[in-house]
Amino acid sequence: MYKNFLKPLIDFIAALLGLLILSPIFIFVWVGLLIANNGKPFFFQRRPGKNERIFSIIKFKTMNDKKDAKGNLLPDAERLTNIGKFVRKTSLDEIPQLINVLKGDMSLIGPRPLLPQYLPLYNKEQKKRHQVRPGITGWAQVNGRNAISWTKKFEYDVWYVEHLSFLLDVKILFKTIKKVFISEGINTAGQATTTAFNGDN
């Protein structure tokens, strides 16, 4: 009952209240990134959701689109703006995903939605992570986030799917709040983003 009825209902109500409460911060960050990113405050990207259905995730855009002399985008670390660093460190870049929750694409808590090109690389066990809606935060995020290996992340994701409950979601929520305040595990050492998954790491 919780998984199929109460969880989606709680997600919708919490996302709606969250957007209302955080609207002043949302507007402040939106204006700052609007200026820093030449009128492009949002980042849209296709991600697989429940049952591998593709949707467009919405995040605040923390990197600009600067390119080198050959027209190629500069490395992520060089494109990360000053306000983008702050927004990412405080996890404010995740706020727009509340819109995805309202639309039913995502849940507040669940396995993080990754890239579509990773879908053929998952083994049978790892594919279980798509049996539930992806989340803004999840069991893997409160147990290491980007500081742990892909293999470990997927183990945590599958464990969550198999043990999903109201009490577990509450535990993850409080652990997430703690992690945000201490900015733990946001990026792997020396990188602006985590390394790509290649199917064997």
mmCIF file of C-alpha atoms in Angstrom:
data_model
loop_
_atom_site.group_PDB
_atom_site.id
_atom_site.type_symbol
_atom_site.label_atom_id
_atom_site.label_comp_id
_atom_site.label_asym_id
_atom_site.label_seq_id
_atom_site.Cartn_x
_atom_site.Cartn_y
_atom_site.Cartn_z
ATOM 1 C CA MET A 1 0.000 0.000 0.000
ATOM 2 C CA TYR A 2 2.805 2.427 0.835
ATOM 3 C CA LYS A 3 4.777 1.787 -2.360
ATOM 4 C CA ASN A 4 1.874 2.108 -4.801
ATOM 5 C CA PHE A 5 -0.438 4.625 -3.096
ATOM 6 C CA LEU A 6 0.914 6.477 -0.059
ATOM 7 C CA LYS A 7 4.415 7.118 -1.416
ATOM 8 C CA PRO A 8 3.214 8.822 -4.645
ATOM 9 C CA LEU A 9 0.694 10.860 -2.631
ATOM 10 C CA ILE A 10 3.316 11.949 -0.086
ATOM 11 C CA ASP A 11 5.695 12.775 -2.964
ATOM 12 C CA PHE A 12 3.153 15.063 -4.632
ATOM 13 C CA ILE A 13 2.161 16.917 -1.458
ATOM 14 C CA ALA A 14 5.770 17.264 -0.249
ATOM 15 C CA ALA A 15 7.006 18.474 -3.669
ATOM 16 C CA LEU A 16 4.233 21.070 -3.877
ATOM 17 C CA LEU A 17 4.923 22.356 -0.357
ATOM 18 C CA GLY A 18 8.664 22.241 -1.034
ATOM 19 C CA LEU A 19 8.370 24.440 -4.113
ATOM 20 C CA LEU A 20 6.212 26.943 -2.243
ATOM 21 C CA ILE A 21 8.531 27.108 0.780
ATOM 22 C CA LEU A 22 11.696 27.230 -1.301
ATOM 23 C CA SER A 23 10.347 29.679 -3.878
ATOM 24 C CA PRO A 24 12.432 32.643 -2.567
ATOM 25 C CA ILE A 25 15.631 30.553 -2.824
ATOM 26 C CA PHE A 26 14.475 29.206 -6.205
ATOM 27 C CA ILE A 27 14.059 32.727 -7.571
ATOM 28 C CA PHE A 28 17.392 33.914 -6.120
ATOM 29 C CA VAL A 29 19.323 31.005 -7.670
ATOM 30 C CA TRP A 30 17.382 31.329 -10.935
ATOM 31 C CA VAL A 31 18.367 34.997 -11.302
ATOM 32 C CA GLY A 32 22.019 34.300 -10.398
ATOM 33 C CA LEU A 33 22.337 31.478 -12.916
ATOM 34 C CA LEU A 34 20.398 33.442 -15.529
ATOM 35 C CA ILE A 35 23.191 36.012 -15.409
ATOM 36 C CA ALA A 36 26.102 33.559 -15.059
ATOM 37 C CA ASN A 37 24.936 31.282 -17.889
ATOM 38 C CA ASN A 38 23.881 33.895 -20.449
ATOM 39 C CA GLY A 39 20.152 33.430 -20.006
ATOM 40 C CA LYS A 40 20.210 29.642 -19.461
ATOM 41 C CA PRO A 41 19.487 28.904 -15.768
ATOM 42 C CA PHE A 42 18.173 25.368 -16.298
ATOM 43 C CA PHE A 43 19.733 22.107 -17.429
ATOM 44 C CA PHE A 44 17.542 19.515 -19.151
ATOM 45 C CA GLN A 45 18.659 15.961 -19.841
ATOM 46 C CA ARG A 46 16.956 12.730 -20.827
ATOM 47 C CA ARG A 47 17.041 10.076 -18.113
ATOM 48 C CA PRO A 48 15.403 6.648 -17.675
ATOM 49 C CA GLY A 49 12.742 6.424 -14.993
ATOM 50 C CA LYS A 50 10.507 3.643 -13.699
ATOM 51 C CA ASN A 51 10.457 0.662 -16.080
ATOM 52 C CA GLU A 52 13.187 2.492 -18.064
ATOM 53 C CA ARG A 53 10.706 5.061 -19.416
ATOM 54 C CA ILE A 54 12.652 8.101 -20.642
ATOM 55 C CA PHE A 55 11.828 11.561 -19.256
ATOM 56 C CA SER A 56 13.555 14.968 -19.113
ATOM 57 C CA ILE A 57 15.147 15.766 -15.764
ATOM 58 C CA ILE A 58 15.265 19.440 -14.704
ATOM 59 C CA LYS A 59 18.184 20.862 -12.718
ATOM 60 C CA PHE A 60 19.781 24.241 -12.204
ATOM 61 C CA LYS A 61 22.609 24.706 -14.709
ATOM 62 C CA THR A 62 25.896 24.943 -12.773
ATOM 63 C CA MET A 63 28.271 24.907 -15.759
ATOM 64 C CA ASN A 64 28.548 27.348 -18.654
ATOM 65 C CA ASP A 65 28.929 26.379 -22.332
ATOM 66 C CA LYS A 66 32.445 27.699 -22.948
ATOM 67 C CA LYS A 67 34.361 25.931 -25.729
ATOM 68 C CA ASP A 68 37.975 25.662 -26.822
ATOM 69 C CA ALA A 69 39.440 26.950 -30.112
ATOM 70 C CA LYS A 70 38.218 23.798 -31.904
ATOM 71 C CA GLY A 71 34.644 24.276 -30.750
ATOM 72 C CA ASN A 72 34.705 21.509 -28.140
ATOM 73 C CA LEU A 73 33.283 22.067 -24.673
ATOM 74 C CA LEU A 74 35.948 22.732 -22.052
ATOM 75 C CA PRO A 75 36.393 20.159 -19.222
ATOM 76 C CA ASP A 76 33.614 20.203 -16.606
ATOM 77 C CA ALA A 77 35.871 21.649 -13.900
ATOM 78 C CA GLU A 78 36.698 24.638 -16.110
ATOM 79 C CA ARG A 79 33.055 25.327 -16.969
ATOM 80 C CA LEU A 80 31.785 25.227 -13.387
ATOM 81 C CA THR A 81 30.822 28.817 -12.530
ATOM 82 C CA ASN A 82 31.416 30.419 -9.132
ATOM 83 C CA ILE A 83 27.718 30.502 -8.319
ATOM 84 C CA GLY A 84 27.476 27.010 -9.796
ATOM 85 C CA LYS A 85 30.028 25.747 -7.263
ATOM 86 C CA PHE A 86 27.935 27.150 -4.429
ATOM 87 C CA VAL A 87 24.678 25.813 -5.855
ATOM 88 C CA ARG A 88 26.177 22.354 -6.313
ATOM 89 C CA LYS A 89 27.901 22.306 -2.904
ATOM 90 C CA THR A 90 24.619 23.136 -1.174
ATOM 91 C CA SER A 91 22.642 20.773 -3.460
ATOM 92 C CA LEU A 92 20.399 23.676 -4.515
ATOM 93 C CA ASP A 93 20.772 22.464 -8.113
ATOM 94 C CA GLU A 94 18.359 19.654 -7.217
ATOM 95 C CA ILE A 95 15.413 21.961 -6.361
ATOM 96 C CA PRO A 96 13.891 22.026 -9.894
ATOM 97 C CA GLN A 97 13.529 18.249 -9.722
ATOM 98 C CA LEU A 98 10.560 18.862 -7.439
ATOM 99 C CA ILE A 99 8.790 19.694 -10.706
ATOM 100 C CA ASN A 100 9.681 16.193 -11.956
ATOM 101 C CA VAL A 101 8.179 14.789 -8.748
ATOM 102 C CA LEU A 102 4.952 16.746 -9.299
ATOM 103 C CA LYS A 103 4.772 15.380 -12.852
ATOM 104 C CA GLY A 104 5.168 11.816 -11.574
ATOM 105 C CA ASP A 105 8.503 11.240 -13.322
ATOM 106 C CA MET A 106 10.388 10.998 -10.039
ATOM 107 C CA SER A 107 9.987 10.388 -6.322
ATOM 108 C CA LEU A 108 11.590 12.324 -3.498
ATOM 109 C CA ILE A 109 13.484 9.164 -2.568
ATOM 110 C CA GLY A 110 14.694 6.390 -4.856
ATOM 111 C CA PRO A 111 17.673 5.381 -7.021
ATOM 112 C CA ARG A 112 19.165 8.383 -8.825
ATOM 113 C CA PRO A 113 18.190 8.557 -12.533
ATOM 114 C CA LEU A 114 21.326 8.052 -14.627
ATOM 115 C CA LEU A 115 22.046 8.332 -18.365
ATOM 116 C CA PRO A 116 20.131 6.397 -21.075
ATOM 117 C CA GLN A 117 23.396 5.112 -22.585
ATOM 118 C CA TYR A 118 24.016 3.135 -19.397
ATOM 119 C CA LEU A 119 20.891 0.985 -19.895
ATOM 120 C CA PRO A 120 22.576 -1.731 -22.041
ATOM 121 C CA LEU A 121 25.472 -1.935 -19.554
ATOM 122 C CA TYR A 122 23.469 -3.037 -16.506
ATOM 123 C CA ASN A 123 23.428 -6.678 -15.525
ATOM 124 C CA LYS A 124 20.153 -8.391 -14.559
ATOM 125 C CA GLU A 125 20.523 -7.516 -10.879
ATOM 126 C CA GLN A 126 21.394 -3.862 -11.517
ATOM 127 C CA LYS A 127 18.345 -3.448 -13.767
ATOM 128 C CA LYS A 128 16.137 -3.863 -10.674
ATOM 129 C CA ARG A 129 16.893 -0.216 -9.822
ATOM 130 C CA HIS A 130 14.302 0.739 -12.464
ATOM 131 C CA GLN A 131 11.457 -1.119 -10.748
ATOM 132 C CA VAL A 132 10.629 2.056 -8.805
ATOM 133 C CA ARG A 133 10.557 5.773 -9.630
ATOM 134 C CA PRO A 134 14.004 7.397 -9.462
ATOM 135 C CA GLY A 135 14.579 9.848 -6.628
ATOM 136 C CA ILE A 136 16.111 13.221 -5.854
ATOM 137 C CA THR A 137 17.996 11.435 -3.090
ATOM 138 C CA GLY A 138 18.416 7.767 -2.271
ATOM 139 C CA TRP A 139 20.094 5.044 -0.239
ATOM 140 C CA ALA A 140 23.295 5.258 -2.302
ATOM 141 C CA GLN A 141 23.428 9.048 -1.888
ATOM 142 C CA VAL A 142 23.366 8.871 1.918
ATOM 143 C CA ASN A 143 25.971 6.101 1.873
ATOM 144 C CA GLY A 144 28.690 7.790 -0.136
ATOM 145 C CA ARG A 145 27.089 9.554 -3.114
ATOM 146 C CA ASN A 146 29.846 10.223 -5.709
ATOM 147 C CA ALA A 147 32.616 9.005 -3.386
ATOM 148 C CA ILE A 148 31.795 5.291 -3.857
ATOM 149 C CA SER A 149 32.177 2.952 -6.833
ATOM 150 C CA TRP A 150 29.435 2.340 -9.374
ATOM 151 C CA THR A 151 29.203 -1.286 -8.236
ATOM 152 C CA LYS A 152 28.534 -0.203 -4.667
ATOM 153 C CA LYS A 153 25.990 2.409 -5.788
ATOM 154 C CA PHE A 154 24.018 -0.202 -7.679
ATOM 155 C CA GLU A 155 24.144 -2.581 -4.708
ATOM 156 C CA TYR A 156 22.638 0.150 -2.543
ATOM 157 C CA ASP A 157 20.011 0.949 -5.209
ATOM 158 C CA VAL A 158 18.863 -2.648 -5.506
ATOM 159 C CA TRP A 159 18.852 -3.061 -1.715
ATOM 160 C CA TYR A 160 16.564 -0.032 -1.488
ATOM 161 C CA VAL A 161 14.157 -1.439 -4.092
ATOM 162 C CA GLU A 162 13.964 -4.728 -2.192
ATOM 163 C CA HIS A 163 13.487 -3.090 1.226
ATOM 164 C CA LEU A 164 11.402 -0.025 0.321
ATOM 165 C CA SER A 165 9.298 1.185 3.255
ATOM 166 C CA PHE A 166 8.026 4.360 4.893
ATOM 167 C CA LEU A 167 10.514 4.100 7.759
ATOM 168 C CA LEU A 168 13.421 3.602 5.349
ATOM 169 C CA ASP A 169 12.365 6.684 3.360
ATOM 170 C CA VAL A 170 12.182 8.740 6.558
ATOM 171 C CA LYS A 171 15.667 7.537 7.529
ATOM 172 C CA ILE A 172 17.061 8.487 4.107
ATOM 173 C CA LEU A 173 15.394 11.904 4.292
ATOM 174 C CA PHE A 174 17.022 12.792 7.612
ATOM 175 C CA LYS A 175 20.401 11.405 6.544
ATOM 176 C CA THR A 176 20.145 13.496 3.345
ATOM 177 C CA ILE A 177 19.557 16.687 5.328
ATOM 178 C CA LYS A 178 22.649 15.905 7.401
ATOM 179 C CA LYS A 179 24.754 15.191 4.286
ATOM 180 C CA VAL A 180 23.696 18.471 2.639
ATOM 181 C CA PHE A 181 24.759 20.490 5.678
ATOM 182 C CA ILE A 182 28.228 18.924 5.761
ATOM 183 C CA SER A 183 28.534 18.759 1.924
ATOM 184 C CA GLU A 184 29.762 15.172 2.086
ATOM 185 C CA GLY A 185 30.520 12.994 -0.947
ATOM 186 C CA ILE A 186 29.415 15.505 -3.581
ATOM 187 C CA ASN A 187 32.271 14.885 -6.014
ATOM 188 C CA THR A 188 35.084 12.440 -6.375
ATOM 189 C CA ALA A 189 38.518 13.869 -5.671
ATOM 190 C CA GLY A 190 39.709 16.343 -8.330
ATOM 191 C CA GLN A 191 36.552 16.175 -10.427
ATOM 192 C CA ALA A 192 33.535 18.420 -10.968
ATOM 193 C CA THR A 193 31.377 15.432 -11.833
ATOM 194 C CA THR A 194 31.540 11.719 -11.165
ATOM 195 C CA THR A 195 33.287 9.352 -13.597
ATOM 196 C CA ALA A 196 31.272 7.644 -16.339
ATOM 197 C CA PHE A 197 29.916 4.119 -15.883
ATOM 198 C CA ASN A 198 31.458 1.676 -18.384
ATOM 199 C CA GLY A 199 29.795 -1.530 -17.277
ATOM 200 C CA ASP A 200 32.590 -3.026 -15.205
ATOM 201 C CA ASN A 201 33.286 -0.548 -12.379
#
